[in-house]
PDB file of C-alpha atoms (C1' of nucleotides) in Angstrom:
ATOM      1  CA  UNK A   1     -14.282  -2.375 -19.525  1.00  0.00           C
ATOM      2  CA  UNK A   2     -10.753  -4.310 -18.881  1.00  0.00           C
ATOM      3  CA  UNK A   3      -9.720  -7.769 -19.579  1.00  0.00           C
ATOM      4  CA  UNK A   4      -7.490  -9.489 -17.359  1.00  0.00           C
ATOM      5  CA  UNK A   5      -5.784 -13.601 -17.944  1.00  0.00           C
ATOM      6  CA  UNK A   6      -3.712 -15.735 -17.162  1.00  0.00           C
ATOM      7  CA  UNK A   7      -2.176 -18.606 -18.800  1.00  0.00           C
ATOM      8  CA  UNK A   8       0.469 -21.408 -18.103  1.00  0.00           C
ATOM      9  CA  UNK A   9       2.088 -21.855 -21.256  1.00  0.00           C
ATOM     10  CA  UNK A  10       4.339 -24.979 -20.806  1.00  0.00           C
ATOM     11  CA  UNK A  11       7.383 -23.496 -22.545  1.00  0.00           C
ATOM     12  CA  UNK A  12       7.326 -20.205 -23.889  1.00  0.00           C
ATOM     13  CA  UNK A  13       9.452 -20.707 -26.834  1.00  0.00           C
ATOM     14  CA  UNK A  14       7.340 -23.700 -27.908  1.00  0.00           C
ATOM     15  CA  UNK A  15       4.324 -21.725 -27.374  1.00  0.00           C
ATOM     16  CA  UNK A  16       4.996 -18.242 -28.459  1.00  0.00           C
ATOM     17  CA  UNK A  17       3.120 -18.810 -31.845  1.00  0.00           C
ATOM     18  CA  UNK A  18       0.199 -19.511 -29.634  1.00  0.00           C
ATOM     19  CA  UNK A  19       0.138 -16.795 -27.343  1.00  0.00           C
ATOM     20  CA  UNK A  20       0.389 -14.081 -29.814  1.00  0.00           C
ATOM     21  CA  UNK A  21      -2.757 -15.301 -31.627  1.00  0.00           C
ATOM     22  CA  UNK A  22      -4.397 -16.115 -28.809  1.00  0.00           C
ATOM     23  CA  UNK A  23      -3.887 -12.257 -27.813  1.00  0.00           C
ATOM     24  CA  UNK A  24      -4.659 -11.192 -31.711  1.00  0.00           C
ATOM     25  CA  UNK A  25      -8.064 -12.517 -30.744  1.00  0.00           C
ATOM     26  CA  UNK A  26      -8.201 -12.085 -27.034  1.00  0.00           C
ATOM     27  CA  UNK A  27      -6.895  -8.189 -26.709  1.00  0.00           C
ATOM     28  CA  UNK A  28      -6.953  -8.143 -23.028  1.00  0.00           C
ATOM     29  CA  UNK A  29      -5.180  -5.179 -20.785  1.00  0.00           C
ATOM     30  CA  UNK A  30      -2.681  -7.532 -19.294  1.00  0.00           C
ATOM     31  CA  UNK A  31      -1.949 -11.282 -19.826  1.00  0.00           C
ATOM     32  CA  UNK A  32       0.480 -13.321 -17.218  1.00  0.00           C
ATOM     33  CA  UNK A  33       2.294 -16.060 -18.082  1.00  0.00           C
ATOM     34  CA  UNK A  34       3.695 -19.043 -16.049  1.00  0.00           C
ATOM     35  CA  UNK A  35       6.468 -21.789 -16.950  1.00  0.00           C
ATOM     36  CA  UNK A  36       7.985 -19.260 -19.555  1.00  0.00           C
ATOM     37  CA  UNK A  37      11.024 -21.677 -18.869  1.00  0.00           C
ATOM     38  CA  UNK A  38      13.406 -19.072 -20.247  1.00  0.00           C
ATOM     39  CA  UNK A  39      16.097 -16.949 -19.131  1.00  0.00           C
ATOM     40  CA  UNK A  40      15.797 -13.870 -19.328  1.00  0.00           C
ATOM     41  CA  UNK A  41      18.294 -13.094 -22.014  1.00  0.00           C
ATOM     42  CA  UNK A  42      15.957 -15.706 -24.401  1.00  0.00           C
ATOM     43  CA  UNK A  43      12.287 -13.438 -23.351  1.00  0.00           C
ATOM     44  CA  UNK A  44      10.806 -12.724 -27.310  1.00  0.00           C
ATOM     45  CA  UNK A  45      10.697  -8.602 -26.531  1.00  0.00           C
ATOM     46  CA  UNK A  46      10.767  -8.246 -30.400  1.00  0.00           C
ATOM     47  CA  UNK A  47       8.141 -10.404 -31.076  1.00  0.00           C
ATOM     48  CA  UNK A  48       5.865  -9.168 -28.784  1.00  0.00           C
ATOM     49  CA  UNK A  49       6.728  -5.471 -28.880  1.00  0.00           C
ATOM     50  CA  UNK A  50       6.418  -6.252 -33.184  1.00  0.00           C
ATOM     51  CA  UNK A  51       2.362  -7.429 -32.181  1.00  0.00           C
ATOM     52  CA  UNK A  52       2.332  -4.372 -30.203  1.00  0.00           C
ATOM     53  CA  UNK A  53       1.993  -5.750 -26.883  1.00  0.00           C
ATOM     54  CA  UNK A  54       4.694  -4.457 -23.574  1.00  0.00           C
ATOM     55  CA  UNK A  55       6.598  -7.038 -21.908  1.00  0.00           C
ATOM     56  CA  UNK A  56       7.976  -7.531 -17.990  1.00  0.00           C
ATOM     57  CA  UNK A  57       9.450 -10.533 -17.929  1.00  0.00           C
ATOM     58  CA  UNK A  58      11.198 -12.805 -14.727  1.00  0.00           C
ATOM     59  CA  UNK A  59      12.861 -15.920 -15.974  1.00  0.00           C
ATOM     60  CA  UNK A  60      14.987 -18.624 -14.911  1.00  0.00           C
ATOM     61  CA  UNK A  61      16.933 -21.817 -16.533  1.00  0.00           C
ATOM     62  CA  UNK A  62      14.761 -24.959 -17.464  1.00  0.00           C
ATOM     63  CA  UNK A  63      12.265 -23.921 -14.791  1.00  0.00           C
ATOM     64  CA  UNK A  64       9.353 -21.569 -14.067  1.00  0.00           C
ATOM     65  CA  UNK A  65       9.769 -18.318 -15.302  1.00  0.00           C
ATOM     66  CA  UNK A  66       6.657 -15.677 -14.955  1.00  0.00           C
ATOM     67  CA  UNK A  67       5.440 -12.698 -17.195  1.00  0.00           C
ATOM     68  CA  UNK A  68       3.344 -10.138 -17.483  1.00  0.00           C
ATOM     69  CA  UNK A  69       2.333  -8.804 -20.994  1.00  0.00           C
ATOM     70  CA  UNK A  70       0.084  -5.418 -21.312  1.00  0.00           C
ATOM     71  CA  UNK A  71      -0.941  -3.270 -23.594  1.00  0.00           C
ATOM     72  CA  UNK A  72      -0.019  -0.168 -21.471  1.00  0.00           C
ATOM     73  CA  UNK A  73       3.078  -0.266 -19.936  1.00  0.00           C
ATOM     74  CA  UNK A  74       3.125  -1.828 -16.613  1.00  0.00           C
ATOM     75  CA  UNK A  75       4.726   0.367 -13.913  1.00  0.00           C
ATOM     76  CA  UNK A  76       6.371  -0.438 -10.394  1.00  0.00           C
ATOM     77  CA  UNK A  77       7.106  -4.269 -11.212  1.00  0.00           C
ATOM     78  CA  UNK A  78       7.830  -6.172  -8.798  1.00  0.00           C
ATOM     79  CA  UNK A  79       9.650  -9.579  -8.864  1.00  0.00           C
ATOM     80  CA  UNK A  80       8.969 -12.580  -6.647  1.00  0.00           C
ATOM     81  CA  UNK A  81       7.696 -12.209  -3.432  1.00  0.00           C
ATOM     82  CA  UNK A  82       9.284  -9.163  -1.333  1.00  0.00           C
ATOM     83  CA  UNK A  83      10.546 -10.375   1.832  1.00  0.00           C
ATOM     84  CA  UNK A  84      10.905 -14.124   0.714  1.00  0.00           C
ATOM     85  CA  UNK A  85      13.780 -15.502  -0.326  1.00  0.00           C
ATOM     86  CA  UNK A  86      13.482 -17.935  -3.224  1.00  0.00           C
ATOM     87  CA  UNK A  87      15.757 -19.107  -5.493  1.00  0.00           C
ATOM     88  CA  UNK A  88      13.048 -19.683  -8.198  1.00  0.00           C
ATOM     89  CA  UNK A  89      11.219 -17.363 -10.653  1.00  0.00           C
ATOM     90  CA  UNK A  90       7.988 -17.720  -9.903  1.00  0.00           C
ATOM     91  CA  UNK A  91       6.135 -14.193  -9.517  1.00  0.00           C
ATOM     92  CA  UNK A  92       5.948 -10.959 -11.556  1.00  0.00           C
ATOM     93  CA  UNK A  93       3.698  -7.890 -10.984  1.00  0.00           C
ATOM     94  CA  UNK A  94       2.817  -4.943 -12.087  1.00  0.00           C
ATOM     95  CA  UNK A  95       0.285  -1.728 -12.074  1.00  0.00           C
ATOM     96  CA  UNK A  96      -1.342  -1.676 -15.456  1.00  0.00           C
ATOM     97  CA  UNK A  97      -4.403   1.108 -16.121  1.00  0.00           C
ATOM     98  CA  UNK A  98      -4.771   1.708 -12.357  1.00  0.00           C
ATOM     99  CA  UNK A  99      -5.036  -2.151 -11.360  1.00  0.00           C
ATOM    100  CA  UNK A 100      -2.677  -4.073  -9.375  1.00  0.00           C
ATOM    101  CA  UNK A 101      -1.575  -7.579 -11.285  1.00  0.00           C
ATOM    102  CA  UNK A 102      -0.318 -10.061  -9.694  1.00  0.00           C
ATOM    103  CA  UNK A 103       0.894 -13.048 -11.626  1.00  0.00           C
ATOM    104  CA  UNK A 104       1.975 -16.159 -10.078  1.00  0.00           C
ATOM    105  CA  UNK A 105       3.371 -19.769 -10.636  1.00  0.00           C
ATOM    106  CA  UNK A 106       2.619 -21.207  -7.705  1.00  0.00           C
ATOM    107  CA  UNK A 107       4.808 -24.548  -6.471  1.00  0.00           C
ATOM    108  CA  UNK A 108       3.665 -27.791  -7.670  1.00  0.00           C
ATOM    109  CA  UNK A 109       4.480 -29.485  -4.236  1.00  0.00           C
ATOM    110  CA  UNK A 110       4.825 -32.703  -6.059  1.00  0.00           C
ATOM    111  CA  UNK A 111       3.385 -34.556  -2.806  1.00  0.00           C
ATOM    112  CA  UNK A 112       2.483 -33.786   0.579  1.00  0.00           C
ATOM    113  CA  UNK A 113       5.813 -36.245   2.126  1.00  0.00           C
ATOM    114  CA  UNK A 114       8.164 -34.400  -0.419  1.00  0.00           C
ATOM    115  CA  UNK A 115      10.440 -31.246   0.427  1.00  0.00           C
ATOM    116  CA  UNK A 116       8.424 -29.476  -2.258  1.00  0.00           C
ATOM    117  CA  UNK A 117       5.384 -29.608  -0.798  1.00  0.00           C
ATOM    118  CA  UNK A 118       7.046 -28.183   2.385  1.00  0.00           C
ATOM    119  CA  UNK A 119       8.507 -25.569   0.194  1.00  0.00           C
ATOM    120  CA  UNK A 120       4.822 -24.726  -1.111  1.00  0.00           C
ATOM    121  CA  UNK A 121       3.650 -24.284   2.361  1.00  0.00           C
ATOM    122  CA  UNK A 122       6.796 -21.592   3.125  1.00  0.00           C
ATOM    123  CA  UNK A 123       6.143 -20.208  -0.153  1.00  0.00           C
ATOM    124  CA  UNK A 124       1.959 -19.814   0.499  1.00  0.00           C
ATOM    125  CA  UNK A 125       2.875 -18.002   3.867  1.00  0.00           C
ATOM    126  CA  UNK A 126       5.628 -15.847   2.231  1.00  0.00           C
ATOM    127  CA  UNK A 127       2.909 -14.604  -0.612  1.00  0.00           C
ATOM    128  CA  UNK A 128       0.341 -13.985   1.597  1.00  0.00           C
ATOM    129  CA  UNK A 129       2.488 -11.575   3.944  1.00  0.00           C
ATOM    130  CA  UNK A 130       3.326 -10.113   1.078  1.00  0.00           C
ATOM    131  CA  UNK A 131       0.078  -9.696  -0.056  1.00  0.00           C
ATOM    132  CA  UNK A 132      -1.339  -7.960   2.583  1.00  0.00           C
ATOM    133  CA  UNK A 133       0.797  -5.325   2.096  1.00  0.00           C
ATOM    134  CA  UNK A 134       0.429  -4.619  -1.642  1.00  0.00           C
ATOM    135  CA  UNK A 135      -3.183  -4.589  -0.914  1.00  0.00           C
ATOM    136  CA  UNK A 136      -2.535  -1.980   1.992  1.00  0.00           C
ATOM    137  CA  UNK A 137      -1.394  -0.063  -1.150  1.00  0.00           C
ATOM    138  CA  UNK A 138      -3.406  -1.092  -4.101  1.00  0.00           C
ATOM    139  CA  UNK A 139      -7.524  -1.190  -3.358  1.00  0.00           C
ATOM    140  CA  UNK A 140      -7.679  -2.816  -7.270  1.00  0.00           C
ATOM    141  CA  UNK A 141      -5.403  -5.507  -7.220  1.00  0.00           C
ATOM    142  CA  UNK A 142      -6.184  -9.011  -9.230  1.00  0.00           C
ATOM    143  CA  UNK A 143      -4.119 -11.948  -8.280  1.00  0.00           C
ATOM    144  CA  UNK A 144      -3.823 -14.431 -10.926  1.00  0.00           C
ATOM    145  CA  UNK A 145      -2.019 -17.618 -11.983  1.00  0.00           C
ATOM    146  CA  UNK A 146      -1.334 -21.438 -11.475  1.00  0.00           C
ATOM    147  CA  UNK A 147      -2.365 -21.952  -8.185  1.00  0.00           C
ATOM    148  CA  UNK A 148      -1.663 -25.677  -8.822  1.00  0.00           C
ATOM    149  CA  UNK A 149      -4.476 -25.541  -5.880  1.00  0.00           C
ATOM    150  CA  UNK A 150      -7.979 -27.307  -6.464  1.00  0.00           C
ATOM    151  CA  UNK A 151     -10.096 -25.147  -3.769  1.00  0.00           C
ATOM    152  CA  UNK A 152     -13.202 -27.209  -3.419  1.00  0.00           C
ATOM    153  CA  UNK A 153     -14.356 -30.919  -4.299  1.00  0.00           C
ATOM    154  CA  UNK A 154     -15.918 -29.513  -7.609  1.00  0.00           C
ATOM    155  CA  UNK A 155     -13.015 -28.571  -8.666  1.00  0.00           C
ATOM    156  CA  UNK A 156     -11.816 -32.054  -9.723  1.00  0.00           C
ATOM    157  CA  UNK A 157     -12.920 -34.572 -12.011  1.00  0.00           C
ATOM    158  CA  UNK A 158     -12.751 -37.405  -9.866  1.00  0.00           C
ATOM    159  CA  UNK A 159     -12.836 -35.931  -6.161  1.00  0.00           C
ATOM    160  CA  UNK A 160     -12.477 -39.370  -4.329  1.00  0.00           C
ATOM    161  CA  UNK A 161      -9.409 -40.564  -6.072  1.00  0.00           C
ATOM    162  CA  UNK A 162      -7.621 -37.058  -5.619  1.00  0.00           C
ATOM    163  CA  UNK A 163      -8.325 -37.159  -2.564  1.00  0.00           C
ATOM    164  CA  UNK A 164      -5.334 -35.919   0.143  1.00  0.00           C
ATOM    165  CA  UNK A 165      -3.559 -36.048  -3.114  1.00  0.00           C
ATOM    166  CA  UNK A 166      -1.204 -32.944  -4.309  1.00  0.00           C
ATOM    167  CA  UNK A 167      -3.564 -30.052  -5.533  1.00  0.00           C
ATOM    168  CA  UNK A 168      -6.245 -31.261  -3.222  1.00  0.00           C
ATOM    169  CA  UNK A 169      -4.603 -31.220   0.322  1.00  0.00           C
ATOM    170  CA  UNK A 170      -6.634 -29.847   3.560  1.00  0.00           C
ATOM    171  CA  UNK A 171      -3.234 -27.751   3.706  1.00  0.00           C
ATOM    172  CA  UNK A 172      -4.011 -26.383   0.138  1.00  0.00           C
ATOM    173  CA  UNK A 173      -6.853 -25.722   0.542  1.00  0.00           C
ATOM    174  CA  UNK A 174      -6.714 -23.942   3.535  1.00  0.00           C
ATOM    175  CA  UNK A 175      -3.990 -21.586   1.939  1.00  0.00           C
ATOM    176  CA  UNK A 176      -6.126 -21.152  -0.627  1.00  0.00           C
ATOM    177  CA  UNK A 177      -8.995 -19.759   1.620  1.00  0.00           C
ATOM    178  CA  UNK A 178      -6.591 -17.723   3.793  1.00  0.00           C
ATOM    179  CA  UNK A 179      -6.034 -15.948   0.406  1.00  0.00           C
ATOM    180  CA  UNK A 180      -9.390 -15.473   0.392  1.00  0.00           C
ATOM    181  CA  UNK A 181      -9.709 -14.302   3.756  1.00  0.00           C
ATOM    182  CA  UNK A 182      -7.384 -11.299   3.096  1.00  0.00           C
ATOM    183  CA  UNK A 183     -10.359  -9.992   1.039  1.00  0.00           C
ATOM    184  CA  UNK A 184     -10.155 -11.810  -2.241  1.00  0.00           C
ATOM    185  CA  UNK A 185     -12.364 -13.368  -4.646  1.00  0.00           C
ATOM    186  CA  UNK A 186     -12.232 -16.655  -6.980  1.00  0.00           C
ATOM    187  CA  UNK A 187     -13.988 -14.196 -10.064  1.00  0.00           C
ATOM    188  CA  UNK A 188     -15.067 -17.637 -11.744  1.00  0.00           C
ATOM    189  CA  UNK A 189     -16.980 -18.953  -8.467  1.00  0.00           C
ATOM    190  CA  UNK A 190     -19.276 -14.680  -8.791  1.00  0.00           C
ATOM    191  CA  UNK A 191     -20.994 -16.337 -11.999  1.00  0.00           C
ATOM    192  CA  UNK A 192     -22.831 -19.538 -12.748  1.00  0.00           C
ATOM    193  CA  UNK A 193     -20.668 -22.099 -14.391  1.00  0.00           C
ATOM    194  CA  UNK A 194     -20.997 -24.882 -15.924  1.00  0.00           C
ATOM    195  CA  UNK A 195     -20.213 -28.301 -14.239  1.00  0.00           C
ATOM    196  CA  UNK A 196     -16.852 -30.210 -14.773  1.00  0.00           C
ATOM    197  CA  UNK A 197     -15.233 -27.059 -15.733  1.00  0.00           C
ATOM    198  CA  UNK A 198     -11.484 -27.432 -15.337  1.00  0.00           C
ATOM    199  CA  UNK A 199      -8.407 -25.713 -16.161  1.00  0.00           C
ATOM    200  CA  UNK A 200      -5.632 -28.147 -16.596  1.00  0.00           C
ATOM    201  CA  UNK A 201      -5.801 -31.017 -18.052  1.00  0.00           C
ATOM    202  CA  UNK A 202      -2.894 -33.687 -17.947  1.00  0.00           C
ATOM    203  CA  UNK A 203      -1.406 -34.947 -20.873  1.00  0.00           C
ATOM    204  CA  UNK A 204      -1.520 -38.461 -20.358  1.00  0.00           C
ATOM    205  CA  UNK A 205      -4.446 -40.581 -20.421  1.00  0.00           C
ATOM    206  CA  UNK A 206      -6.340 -39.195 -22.946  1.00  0.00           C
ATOM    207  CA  UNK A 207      -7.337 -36.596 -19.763  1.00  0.00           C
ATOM    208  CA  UNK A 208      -8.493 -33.680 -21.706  1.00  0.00           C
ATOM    209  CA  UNK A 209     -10.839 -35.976 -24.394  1.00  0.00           C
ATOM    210  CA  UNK A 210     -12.534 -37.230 -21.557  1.00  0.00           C
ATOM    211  CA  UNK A 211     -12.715 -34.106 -19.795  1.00  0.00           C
ATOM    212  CA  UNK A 212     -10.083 -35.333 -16.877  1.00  0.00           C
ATOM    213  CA  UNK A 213      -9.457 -32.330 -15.798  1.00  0.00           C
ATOM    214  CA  UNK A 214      -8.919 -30.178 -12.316  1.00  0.00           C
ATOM    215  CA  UNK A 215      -9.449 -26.406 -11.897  1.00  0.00           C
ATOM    216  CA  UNK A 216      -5.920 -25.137 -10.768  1.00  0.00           C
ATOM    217  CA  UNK A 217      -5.589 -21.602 -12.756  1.00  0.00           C
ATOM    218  CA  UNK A 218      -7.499 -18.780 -10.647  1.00  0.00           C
ATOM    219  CA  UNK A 219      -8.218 -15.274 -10.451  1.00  0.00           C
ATOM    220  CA  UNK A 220      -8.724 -13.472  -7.205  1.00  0.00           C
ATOM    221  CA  UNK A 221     -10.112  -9.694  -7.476  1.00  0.00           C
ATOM    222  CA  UNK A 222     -10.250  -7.526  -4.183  1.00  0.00           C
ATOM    223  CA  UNK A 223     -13.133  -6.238  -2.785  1.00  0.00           C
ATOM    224  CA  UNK A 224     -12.969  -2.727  -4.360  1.00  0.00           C
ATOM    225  CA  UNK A 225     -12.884  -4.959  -7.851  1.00  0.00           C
ATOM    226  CA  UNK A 226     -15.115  -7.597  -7.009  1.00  0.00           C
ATOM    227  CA  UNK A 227     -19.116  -5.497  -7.462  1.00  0.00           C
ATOM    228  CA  UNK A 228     -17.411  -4.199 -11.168  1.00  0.00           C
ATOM    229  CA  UNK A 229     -16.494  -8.039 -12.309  1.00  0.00           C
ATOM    230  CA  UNK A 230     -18.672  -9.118 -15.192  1.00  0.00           C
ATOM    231  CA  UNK A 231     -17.210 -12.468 -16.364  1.00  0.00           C
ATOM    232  CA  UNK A 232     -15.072 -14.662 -15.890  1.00  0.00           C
ATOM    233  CA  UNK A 233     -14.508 -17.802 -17.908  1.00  0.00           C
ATOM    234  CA  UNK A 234     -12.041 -20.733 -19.016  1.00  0.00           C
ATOM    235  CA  UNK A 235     -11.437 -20.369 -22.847  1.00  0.00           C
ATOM    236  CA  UNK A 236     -10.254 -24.329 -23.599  1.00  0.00           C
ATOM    237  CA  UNK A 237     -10.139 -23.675 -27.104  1.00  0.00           C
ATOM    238  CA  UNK A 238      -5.999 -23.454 -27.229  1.00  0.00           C
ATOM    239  CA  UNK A 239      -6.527 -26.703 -25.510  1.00  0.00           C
ATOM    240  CA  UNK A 240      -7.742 -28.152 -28.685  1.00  0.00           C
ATOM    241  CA  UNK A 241      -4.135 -26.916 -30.797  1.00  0.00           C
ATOM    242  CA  UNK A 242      -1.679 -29.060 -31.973  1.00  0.00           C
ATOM    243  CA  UNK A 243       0.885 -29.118 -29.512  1.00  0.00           C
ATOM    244  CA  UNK A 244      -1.414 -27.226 -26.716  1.00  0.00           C
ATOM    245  CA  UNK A 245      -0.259 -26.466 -23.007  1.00  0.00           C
ATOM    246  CA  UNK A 246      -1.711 -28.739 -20.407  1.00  0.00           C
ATOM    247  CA  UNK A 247      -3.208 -25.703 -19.325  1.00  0.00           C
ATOM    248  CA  UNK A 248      -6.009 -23.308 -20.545  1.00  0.00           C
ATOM    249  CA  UNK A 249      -6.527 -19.235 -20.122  1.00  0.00           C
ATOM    250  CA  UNK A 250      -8.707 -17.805 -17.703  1.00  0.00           C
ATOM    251  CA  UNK A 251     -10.187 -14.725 -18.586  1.00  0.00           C
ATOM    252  CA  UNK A 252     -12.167 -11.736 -16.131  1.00  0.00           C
ATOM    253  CA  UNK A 253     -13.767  -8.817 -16.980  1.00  0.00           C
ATOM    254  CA  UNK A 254     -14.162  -5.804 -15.267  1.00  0.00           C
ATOM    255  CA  UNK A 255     -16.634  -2.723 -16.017  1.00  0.00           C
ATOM    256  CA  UNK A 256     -15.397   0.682 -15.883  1.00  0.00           C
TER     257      UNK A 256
ATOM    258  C1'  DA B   1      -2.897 -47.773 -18.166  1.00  0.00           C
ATOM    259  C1'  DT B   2       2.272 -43.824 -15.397  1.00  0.00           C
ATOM    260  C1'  DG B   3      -1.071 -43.916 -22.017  1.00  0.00           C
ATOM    261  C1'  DT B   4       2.635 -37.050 -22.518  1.00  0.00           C
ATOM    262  C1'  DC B   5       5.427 -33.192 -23.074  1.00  0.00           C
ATOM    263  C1'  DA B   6       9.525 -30.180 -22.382  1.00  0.00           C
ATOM    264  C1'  DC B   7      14.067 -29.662 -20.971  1.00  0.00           C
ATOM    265  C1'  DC B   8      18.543 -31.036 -19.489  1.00  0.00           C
ATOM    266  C1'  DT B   9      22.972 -33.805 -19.667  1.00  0.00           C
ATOM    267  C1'  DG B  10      25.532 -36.421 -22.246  1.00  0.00           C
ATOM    268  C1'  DG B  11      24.819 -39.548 -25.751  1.00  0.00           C
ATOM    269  C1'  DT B  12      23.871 -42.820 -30.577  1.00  0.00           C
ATOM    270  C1'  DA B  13      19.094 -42.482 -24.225  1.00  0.00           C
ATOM    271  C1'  DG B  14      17.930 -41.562 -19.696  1.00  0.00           C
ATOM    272  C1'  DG B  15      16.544 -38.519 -15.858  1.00  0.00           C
ATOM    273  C1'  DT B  16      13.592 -34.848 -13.918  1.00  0.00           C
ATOM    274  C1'  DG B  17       9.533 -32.134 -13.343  1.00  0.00           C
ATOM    275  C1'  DA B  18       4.926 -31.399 -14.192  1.00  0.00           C
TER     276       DA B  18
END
DNA sequence: ATGTCACCTGGTAGGTGA
């Protein structure tokens, strides 16, 4: 059995306290991280490497910054997307037992008139191209991360107000299912679930005690993958901390 | 309720991004 997440931290240094129990009770194969917002001279290798845990890290100034922590040693990393340019750190994988992780931060877009959310749209083609060729390669590959992508209508608290709104875009949302289409799975949508379950939960508003929430954090399995998932599940428990992330883990588990 | 949090620059706060 192997457990893969995911989790948007927020700030790594603010959260590293966090992380490392959350992986003292959650001692999954590989963990990626998004918004590290470190460079990479700052990544805690001690710290993690003291818990016992390996450490690929891809970080940037103020912004982003992706990593992927395992318990074996993750081999041919790769950073950002091959064959896209991009100035930002927003990708990291890795082959960890046999499996193909992919973590990603994908682009906020902001809003659909910005220059962001044209920049998600370059970014979404760029990863997918990319993505059918690391699948070409790896039959077990899991793609996981902030999709900052809602996929369907029950994937937000209050679908008529987001609606055309950043997150919940036609254009998304059809990236979102070409991703799909290249012979992926959403591993939370294989299992009954229950309603209003969210991911991310802004911190205004009061949004996570009333359970304002949207479901942006995913994990995609390939086909070879998908029959051997068992679970997958939201853990908003870290969401209850002091000084949480706006976002929660996502966990899968695979047999064998 | 645009009601928070994190980070930066440049300052005895204000701007940006999410």
């Amino acid at each position: 059995m192997k457990k893969f997440a995911t989790w948007n931290v927020n700030s790594l240094a603010v959260r590293l306290p966090q992380v490392l129990d959350w992986l003292a009770a959650h001692p999954v194969d590989a963990l990626v991280l998004q918004e590290t917002k470190l460079t990479d001279d700052k990544f805690p290798t001690a710290e993690f490497g003291a818990a016992g845990w390996q450490v690929q890290w891809f970080g940037q100034k103020t912004y982003n910054g992706v990593a992927l922590v395992s318990r074996e040693r993750a081999t041919d990393v790769v950073r950002n997307i091959t064959g896209f340019a991009d100035e930002q750190a927003r990708v990291i994988a890795g082959t960890v037992d046999g499996i193909r992780v992919v973590g990603g931060y994908f682009p906020n877009g902001q809003s659909p008139e910005s220059e962001k959310f044209t920049y998600k749209m370059n970014w979404l083609t760029g990863l997918r191209g990319w993505l059918v060729e690391e699948l070409k390669q790896h039959e077990n590959l899991v793609l996981m991360g902030d999709f900052n992508i809602a996929p369907e209508d029950r994937d937000v608290y209050d679908p008529v107000a987001w609606a055309g709104q950043i997150h919940c875009t036609p254009e998304e949302r059809e990236h979102f299912r070409q991703l799909v289409a290249l012979g992926l799975t959403d591993a939370f949508r294989l299992f009954e679930q229950p309603p209003k379950s969210w991911s991310w939960w802004d911190y205004r508003n009061l949004a996570f005690r009333k359970n304002q929430g949207l479901r942006i954090d995913h994990i995609l399995v390939s086909d070879a993958l998908k029959a051997r998932v068992t679970a997958c599940e939201i853990d908003k428990l870290p969401r209850k901390n002091e000084r949480p992330s706006d976002h929660a883990p996502v966990i899968v588990t695979i047999d064998g």
